Amino acid sequence: MADSVKVALLGCGAVGSEVVRLLHEQADDLTARIGAPVELVGIAVRRAGRDRSDLPVKPDLFTTDALGLVKRDDVDVVIEVVGGIEPARTWLVEALRAGKSVITGNKALLAEDGGSLHDAAAEGGADLYYEASVAGAIPLLRPLRESLHGDRITQVTGIVNGTTNFILSAMDATGAGFSEALEEATALGYAEADPTADVEGFDAAAKAAILASLAFHTRVRAADVYREGITEVSAADVASAKAMGCTIKLLCIAGRTADGGVSVRVHPAMIPRTHPLAGVGEAFNAVFVEAEAAGQLMFYGRGAGGAPTASAVLGDLVAVGRNRLAGVRAASESAYADLAVHPMGEVRTRYHVSLDVADRAGVLASVAGVFASHDVSIATVNQSGRGAEASLVIVTHSAPDSALAATVAELRQLDFVRAVASVLRVEF
Amino acid sequence: MADSVKVALLGCGAVGSEVVRLLHEQADDLTARIGAPVELVGIAVRRAGRDRSDLPVKPDLFTTDALGLVKRDDVDVVIEVVGGIEPARTWLVEALRAGKSVITGNKALLAEDGGSLHDAAAEGGADLYYEASVAGAIPLLRPLRESLHGDRITQVTGIVNGTTNFILSAMDATGAGFSEALEEATALGYAEADPTADVEGFDAAAKAAILASLAFHTRVRAADVYREGITEVSAADVASAKAMGCTIKLLCIAGRTADGGVSVRVHPAMIPRTHPLAGVGEAFNAVFVEAEAAGQLMFYGRGAGGAPTASAVLGDLVAVGRNRLAGVRAASESAYADLAVHPMGEVRTRYHVSLDVADRAGVLASVAGVFASHDVSIATVNQSGRGAEASLVIVTHSAPDSALAATVAELRQLDFVRAVASVLRVEF
């Protein structure tokens, strides 16, 4: 049995420095929980010169040679909190093949090429843990990976991006438009200077791929995920949702399809205010899971931030450390199901369509005819006149997304349709 | 490596029969997830004659000799869903000492004498899993036991009894009194014919003991838990809570105390409607966890019912089965912290006190003087006149429960206090 668990830390930014701090502050508890002390043997950083005297470690632990640190014989576990595809992939594959366990929060790498990491872990007989990669501090992947293994998950619906949830919550609370709410989020530090990855849904799509892979025991990559961001969501959409007793959230939705495949998508959607996900405000994250036997479950908490993410990393470290001392490996990834990922056009969903139309005889009949011609059934219609114009709000029953999209495209061509004011999917 | 995982099932009621059904329906998935098939080798039942032909098993699997079944050489794992202290304890200690892993949902036994089970598991080198014992299908114990091991939990606050949550939700929604809401719960099958264990908080107290033990790495027994039920909660209390923007929930609260001990209690409390726990309606359960690094987390789902509970049992079975095939044992209980459990009198909380008083000069001064004499600071006062009487609603700042209780006792003695209409603790 090893006398300590020797850890190499790659990255020392917001998350890395919290990991260092927690390793120091909770050293006694960690020792008791793992069964041996944790020893931080090196920290790889990009720039050598930076002042890190506030961290409770000796200055000679820092190095700019991450690969050299990973290769050291005295490293048992590698914690990576740098992010990005390369050079992180090279480091982690090197570590795993050499039998060193890896803990990472690198969602981009996992969603782009998780297979390479899982294969390297199997090859080296090492553990690969990544609780921090989705929904920060929320213990979510472990339950999906382990606790619900005896059940059959049918759908996972998540609010997994704090920036967009902050923006949409602000729009809902104040009636602000997207740009105004984004400005507020930026000023308060909830949005980055370049918010593209968040507001265009790239971050959520990576997390959706990871969640879908775990939930359905198959491999889903970020490129398989249909993605729409929130930049087109308007104050009018939010008001329209409110009028229906709904709120708008950026959801990632991974579900089983009727023919045994899966669909994975990220887009804004209207959900009823009575749904547990509707109450998830500010920058919080939550993931709603539906399983055949368990029924509805929800996991809620902070999705980002140095300390919450570091908490997830340390939870993984306790598991990995115990496994090493016991000389065992955790349950590896199971991708046995190998399911087909369906394109968005085949996914069944519902649409909320707002039209500005000329207020004259026959308009409603024509509009209804367009829906019918695409085999889309209408659930509710609300018409309100405004002089020569009328506003028509139509909510459909469930239909393939391609049929709904074709319906909207055809509506846009009609001369008496002045504008398609908004199109939003409706969930739950 | 064993060619199958051989399971003995003790109990075949609502949960047991769902376990049988799921073992059959999900046999292929379970085999893939565990790495070997699960074989049900026997089912112990109380009565032999009952018709169980609807279950997908051969009739010769049933036996009334539970202990004999547990002792059989070909049993690897014992699943116990009978409940109660004895004879369950005898069966499970026998199994664990013989190296057979145990999966149980027996909260009463775990809260009364979990130590005996954990000791027997250590002696036999067997696994003891009990996800089903608290909050049914919600994967909660595993995250507490494993995912948050790298963090320091400061408080766990749960709605862990579906019956009382259904009753309090109904009182909140309709303004009904306790008896009326209990009748509705009974009629709908949410309350048992004898609802004592639920409405008096015994069930929640057992779960509180289990949660506190896991969260704080110490041993807490049901007898250590302060307990108050909901039978005294009136329609007036619920209305009073509403007026303050609050709702009333039966909470189990396990927290660290300032001096390094813990306190564990079950009682009704007012919580703000904006708190995530306030939105937990009907018979749902939720557990709100606060940890130093992770911040606030919440776990939500169905707390009871055959299928949800069976889902938790099968999740445990996958873990136990994998461990057996790998020849390892899961992380055992850690009770290294061995913390003192403080009596309720020392717990700091806040009180909401409603008084009917004579409407005359000096009354408010006298009442305020009673609070001050016990060193209890008043946060808000609301006085409203009603002819010769007045109603006085006082909310205090945080103070030791004993000081608050003494204050209320003294108020009851004052001649101008016609009645202490309600006393409720306030949380969050």
PDB file of C-alpha atoms in Angstrom, chain A residues 56-163:
ATOM      1  CA  PRO A  56      -0.158  27.383   0.534  1.00  0.00           C
ATOM      2  CA  VAL A  57       2.525  25.515  -1.443  1.00  0.00           C
ATOM      3  CA  LYS A  58       6.271  25.763  -1.913  1.00  0.00           C
ATOM      4  CA  PRO A  59       7.298  27.770  -4.990  1.00  0.00           C
ATOM      5  CA  ASP A  60       9.442  24.924  -6.342  1.00  0.00           C
ATOM      6  CA  LEU A  61       6.297  22.857  -7.082  1.00  0.00           C
ATOM      7  CA  PHE A  62       5.517  25.038 -10.102  1.00  0.00           C
ATOM      8  CA  THR A  63       6.719  24.042 -13.545  1.00  0.00           C
ATOM      9  CA  THR A  64       5.912  25.041 -17.104  1.00  0.00           C
ATOM     10  CA  ASP A  65       6.655  21.521 -18.367  1.00  0.00           C
ATOM     11  CA  ALA A  66       3.257  19.824 -18.025  1.00  0.00           C
ATOM     12  CA  LEU A  67       4.171  16.751 -20.068  1.00  0.00           C
ATOM     13  CA  GLY A  68       7.366  16.273 -18.063  1.00  0.00           C
ATOM     14  CA  LEU A  69       5.321  16.449 -14.845  1.00  0.00           C
ATOM     15  CA  VAL A  70       2.784  13.900 -16.134  1.00  0.00           C
ATOM     16  CA  LYS A  71       5.597  11.489 -17.024  1.00  0.00           C
ATOM     17  CA  ARG A  72       7.263  11.604 -13.603  1.00  0.00           C
ATOM     18  CA  ASP A  73       7.455   8.198 -11.917  1.00  0.00           C
ATOM     19  CA  ASP A  74       6.206   9.508  -8.588  1.00  0.00           C
ATOM     20  CA  VAL A  75       2.823  10.735  -9.940  1.00  0.00           C
ATOM     21  CA  ASP A  76      -0.227   8.563  -9.118  1.00  0.00           C
ATOM     22  CA  VAL A  77      -3.034  10.904 -10.155  1.00  0.00           C
ATOM     23  CA  VAL A  78      -3.243  13.745 -12.688  1.00  0.00           C
ATOM     24  CA  ILE A  79      -5.801  16.519 -12.174  1.00  0.00           C
ATOM     25  CA  GLU A  80      -6.347  18.589 -15.324  1.00  0.00           C
ATOM     26  CA  VAL A  81      -8.149  21.942 -15.099  1.00  0.00           C
ATOM     27  CA  VAL A  82      -6.653  23.681 -18.130  1.00  0.00           C
ATOM     28  CA  GLY A  83      -9.361  22.954 -20.715  1.00  0.00           C
ATOM     29  CA  GLY A  84      -9.243  22.830 -24.517  1.00  0.00           C
ATOM     30  CA  ILE A  85      -8.493  19.925 -26.810  1.00  0.00           C
ATOM     31  CA  GLU A  86      -4.721  20.170 -27.141  1.00  0.00           C
ATOM     32  CA  PRO A  87      -2.315  19.887 -25.434  1.00  0.00           C
ATOM     33  CA  ALA A  88      -4.684  18.509 -22.751  1.00  0.00           C
ATOM     34  CA  ARG A  89      -5.451  15.367 -24.776  1.00  0.00           C
ATOM     35  CA  THR A  90      -1.759  14.524 -25.192  1.00  0.00           C
ATOM     36  CA  TRP A  91      -1.119  14.927 -21.468  1.00  0.00           C
ATOM     37  CA  LEU A  92      -4.115  12.875 -20.363  1.00  0.00           C
ATOM     38  CA  VAL A  93      -3.645  10.042 -22.866  1.00  0.00           C
ATOM     39  CA  GLU A  94       0.003   9.845 -21.766  1.00  0.00           C
ATOM     40  CA  ALA A  95      -1.025   9.690 -18.101  1.00  0.00           C
ATOM     41  CA  LEU A  96      -3.798   7.113 -18.569  1.00  0.00           C
ATOM     42  CA  ARG A  97      -1.708   4.784 -20.750  1.00  0.00           C
ATOM     43  CA  ALA A  98       0.960   4.834 -18.056  1.00  0.00           C
ATOM     44  CA  GLY A  99      -1.665   3.727 -15.499  1.00  0.00           C
ATOM     45  CA  LYS A 100      -2.008   7.112 -13.824  1.00  0.00           C
ATOM     46  CA  SER A 101      -5.587   8.012 -12.941  1.00  0.00           C
ATOM     47  CA  VAL A 102      -7.016  11.201 -14.381  1.00  0.00           C
ATOM     48  CA  ILE A 103      -9.512  13.686 -12.965  1.00  0.00           C
ATOM     49  CA  THR A 104     -10.610  16.324 -15.427  1.00  0.00           C
ATOM     50  CA  GLY A 105     -13.243  18.991 -15.889  1.00  0.00           C
ATOM     51  CA  ASN A 106     -12.449  19.317 -19.598  1.00  0.00           C
ATOM     52  CA  LYS A 107     -15.895  19.135 -21.198  1.00  0.00           C
ATOM     53  CA  ALA A 108     -14.669  20.225 -24.637  1.00  0.00           C
ATOM     54  CA  LEU A 109     -12.168  17.363 -24.812  1.00  0.00           C
ATOM     55  CA  LEU A 110     -14.603  14.792 -23.397  1.00  0.00           C
ATOM     56  CA  ALA A 111     -17.308  15.810 -25.853  1.00  0.00           C
ATOM     57  CA  GLU A 112     -14.947  15.998 -28.823  1.00  0.00           C
ATOM     58  CA  ASP A 113     -12.888  12.885 -28.232  1.00  0.00           C
ATOM     59  CA  GLY A 114     -13.889  11.191 -24.977  1.00  0.00           C
ATOM     60  CA  GLY A 115     -13.375   7.854 -26.692  1.00  0.00           C
ATOM     61  CA  SER A 116      -9.606   8.383 -26.841  1.00  0.00           C
ATOM     62  CA  LEU A 117      -9.498   9.059 -23.107  1.00  0.00           C
ATOM     63  CA  HIS A 118     -11.689   6.067 -22.214  1.00  0.00           C
ATOM     64  CA  ASP A 119      -9.622   3.803 -24.473  1.00  0.00           C
ATOM     65  CA  ALA A 120      -6.372   5.043 -22.921  1.00  0.00           C
ATOM     66  CA  ALA A 121      -7.831   4.472 -19.427  1.00  0.00           C
ATOM     67  CA  ALA A 122      -8.770   0.908 -20.332  1.00  0.00           C
ATOM     68  CA  GLU A 123      -5.325   0.334 -21.843  1.00  0.00           C
ATOM     69  CA  GLY A 124      -3.501   1.596 -18.767  1.00  0.00           C
ATOM     70  CA  GLY A 125      -5.962   0.160 -16.228  1.00  0.00           C
ATOM     71  CA  ALA A 126      -6.438   3.629 -14.798  1.00  0.00           C
ATOM     72  CA  ASP A 127      -9.448   5.575 -13.553  1.00  0.00           C
ATOM     73  CA  LEU A 128     -10.976   8.450 -15.537  1.00  0.00           C
ATOM     74  CA  TYR A 129     -13.298  10.709 -13.502  1.00  0.00           C
ATOM     75  CA  TYR A 130     -14.885  13.947 -14.729  1.00  0.00           C
ATOM     76  CA  GLU A 131     -17.641  15.045 -12.350  1.00  0.00           C
ATOM     77  CA  ALA A 132     -16.510  18.688 -12.760  1.00  0.00           C
ATOM     78  CA  SER A 133     -17.152  18.660 -16.515  1.00  0.00           C
ATOM     79  CA  VAL A 134     -20.938  19.030 -16.254  1.00  0.00           C
ATOM     80  CA  ALA A 135     -22.905  21.129 -13.766  1.00  0.00           C
ATOM     81  CA  GLY A 136     -19.870  21.972 -11.631  1.00  0.00           C
ATOM     82  CA  ALA A 137     -20.400  20.991  -8.036  1.00  0.00           C
ATOM     83  CA  ILE A 138     -23.609  19.005  -8.557  1.00  0.00           C
ATOM     84  CA  PRO A 139     -22.988  15.305  -7.968  1.00  0.00           C
ATOM     85  CA  LEU A 140     -24.622  14.239 -11.177  1.00  0.00           C
ATOM     86  CA  LEU A 141     -22.340  12.095 -13.293  1.00  0.00           C
ATOM     87  CA  ARG A 142     -21.679   9.625 -10.485  1.00  0.00           C
ATOM     88  CA  PRO A 143     -25.436   9.046  -9.947  1.00  0.00           C
ATOM     89  CA  LEU A 144     -25.957   8.667 -13.695  1.00  0.00           C
ATOM     90  CA  ARG A 145     -22.904   6.415 -13.942  1.00  0.00           C
ATOM     91  CA  GLU A 146     -23.635   4.342 -10.870  1.00  0.00           C
ATOM     92  CA  SER A 147     -26.814   4.910  -8.855  1.00  0.00           C
ATOM     93  CA  LEU A 148     -29.229   4.776 -11.776  1.00  0.00           C
ATOM     94  CA  HIS A 149     -27.465   1.859 -13.401  1.00  0.00           C
ATOM     95  CA  GLY A 150     -30.234  -0.469 -12.331  1.00  0.00           C
ATOM     96  CA  ASP A 151     -32.855   1.682 -14.015  1.00  0.00           C
ATOM     97  CA  ARG A 152     -33.592   2.750 -17.587  1.00  0.00           C
ATOM     98  CA  ILE A 153     -33.255   6.488 -18.160  1.00  0.00           C
ATOM     99  CA  THR A 154     -35.677   7.799 -20.776  1.00  0.00           C
ATOM    100  CA  GLN A 155     -34.800  11.505 -20.872  1.00  0.00           C
ATOM    101  CA  VAL A 156     -32.309  13.945 -19.392  1.00  0.00           C
ATOM    102  CA  THR A 157     -33.200  17.633 -19.554  1.00  0.00           C
ATOM    103  CA  GLY A 158     -30.704  20.121 -18.227  1.00  0.00           C
ATOM    104  CA  ILE A 159     -30.046  23.759 -17.564  1.00  0.00           C
ATOM    105  CA  VAL A 160     -26.279  23.357 -17.753  1.00  0.00           C
ATOM    106  CA  ASN A 161     -25.013  26.812 -18.697  1.00  0.00           C
ATOM    107  CA  GLY A 162     -25.046  29.418 -15.940  1.00  0.00           C
ATOM    108  CA  THR A 163     -24.405  32.429 -18.201  1.00  0.00           C
TER     109      THR A 163
END
